[in-house]
XYZ file of C-alpha atoms in Angstrom:
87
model
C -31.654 -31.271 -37.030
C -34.089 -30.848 -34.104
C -30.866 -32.147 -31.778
C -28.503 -29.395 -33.038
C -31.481 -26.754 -31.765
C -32.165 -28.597 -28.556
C -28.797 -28.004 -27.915
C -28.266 -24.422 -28.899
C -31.018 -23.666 -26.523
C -29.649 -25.387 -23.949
C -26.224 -23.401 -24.177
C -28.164 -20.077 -24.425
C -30.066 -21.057 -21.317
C -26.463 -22.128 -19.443
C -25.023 -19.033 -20.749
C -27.509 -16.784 -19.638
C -28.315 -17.907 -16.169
C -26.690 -15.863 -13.319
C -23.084 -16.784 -12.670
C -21.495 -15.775 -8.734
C -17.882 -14.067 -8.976
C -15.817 -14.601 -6.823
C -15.520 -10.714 -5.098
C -18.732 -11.286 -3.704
C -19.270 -12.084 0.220
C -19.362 -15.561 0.276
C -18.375 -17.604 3.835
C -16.817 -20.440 1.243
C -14.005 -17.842 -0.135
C -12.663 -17.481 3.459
C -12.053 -21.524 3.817
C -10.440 -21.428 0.632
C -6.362 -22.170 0.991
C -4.054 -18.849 1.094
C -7.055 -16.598 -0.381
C -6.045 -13.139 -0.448
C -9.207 -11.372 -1.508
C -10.692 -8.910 0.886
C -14.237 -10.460 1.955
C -15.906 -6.964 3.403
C -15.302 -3.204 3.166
C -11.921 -2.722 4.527
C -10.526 1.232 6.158
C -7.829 2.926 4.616
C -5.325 1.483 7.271
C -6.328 -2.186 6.127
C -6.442 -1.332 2.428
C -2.551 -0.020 2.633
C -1.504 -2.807 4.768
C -3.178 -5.692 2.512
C -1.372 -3.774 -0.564
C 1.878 -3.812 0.987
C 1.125 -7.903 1.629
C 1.035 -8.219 -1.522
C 3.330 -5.776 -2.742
C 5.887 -8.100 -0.400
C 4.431 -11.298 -2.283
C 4.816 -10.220 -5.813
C 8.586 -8.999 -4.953
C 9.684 -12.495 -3.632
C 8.165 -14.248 -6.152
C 9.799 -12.385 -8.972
C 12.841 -12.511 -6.814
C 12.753 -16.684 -6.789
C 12.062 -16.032 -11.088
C 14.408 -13.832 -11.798
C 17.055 -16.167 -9.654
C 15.842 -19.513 -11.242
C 16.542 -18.098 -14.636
C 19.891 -17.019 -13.751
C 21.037 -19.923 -12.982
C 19.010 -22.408 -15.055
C 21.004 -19.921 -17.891
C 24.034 -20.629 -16.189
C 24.050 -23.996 -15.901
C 23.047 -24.551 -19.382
C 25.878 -22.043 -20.392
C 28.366 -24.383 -18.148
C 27.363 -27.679 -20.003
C 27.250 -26.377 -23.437
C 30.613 -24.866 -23.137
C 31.631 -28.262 -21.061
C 30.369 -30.180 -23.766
C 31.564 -28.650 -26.574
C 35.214 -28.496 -25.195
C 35.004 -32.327 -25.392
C 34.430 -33.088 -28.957
């Protein structure tokens, strides 16, 4: 009994402490890999060019989706029509 409590505290402790996200300034978010998040106030000029970055970056990669499906679709049309011819 007293064991299930401990723990319940414990978890309402964890879960209550303060937590870091990660849009605050931290020196640790700009040594991350291909991290686009802005890490300071950015002008107007900055702001527009980082949304047309990744304006640019969501277009390709639903580009490289959209022509994966195509032709995994395709090829699986090709086999099963393949396949079925030979029975």
């Amino acid at each position: 009994m007293f064991g299930s409590v401990l723990s319940m505290i414990i978890t309402l402790r964890n879960n209550s402490r303060e937590r870091e996200t990660i849009f605050e300034n931290k020196p640790i978010l700009e040594k991350v890999r291909d991290t686009t998040f802005p890490t300071q106030e950015m002008d107007p000029a900055e702001l527009q060019a980082f949304r047309e970055k990744l304006k640019k970056r969501k277009r390709r990669s639903d580009i490289m989706l959209a022509i994966f499906t195509v032709s995994f679709f395709a090829l699986s049309l090709f086999f099963f029509l393949r396949q079925t011819q030979m029975i």
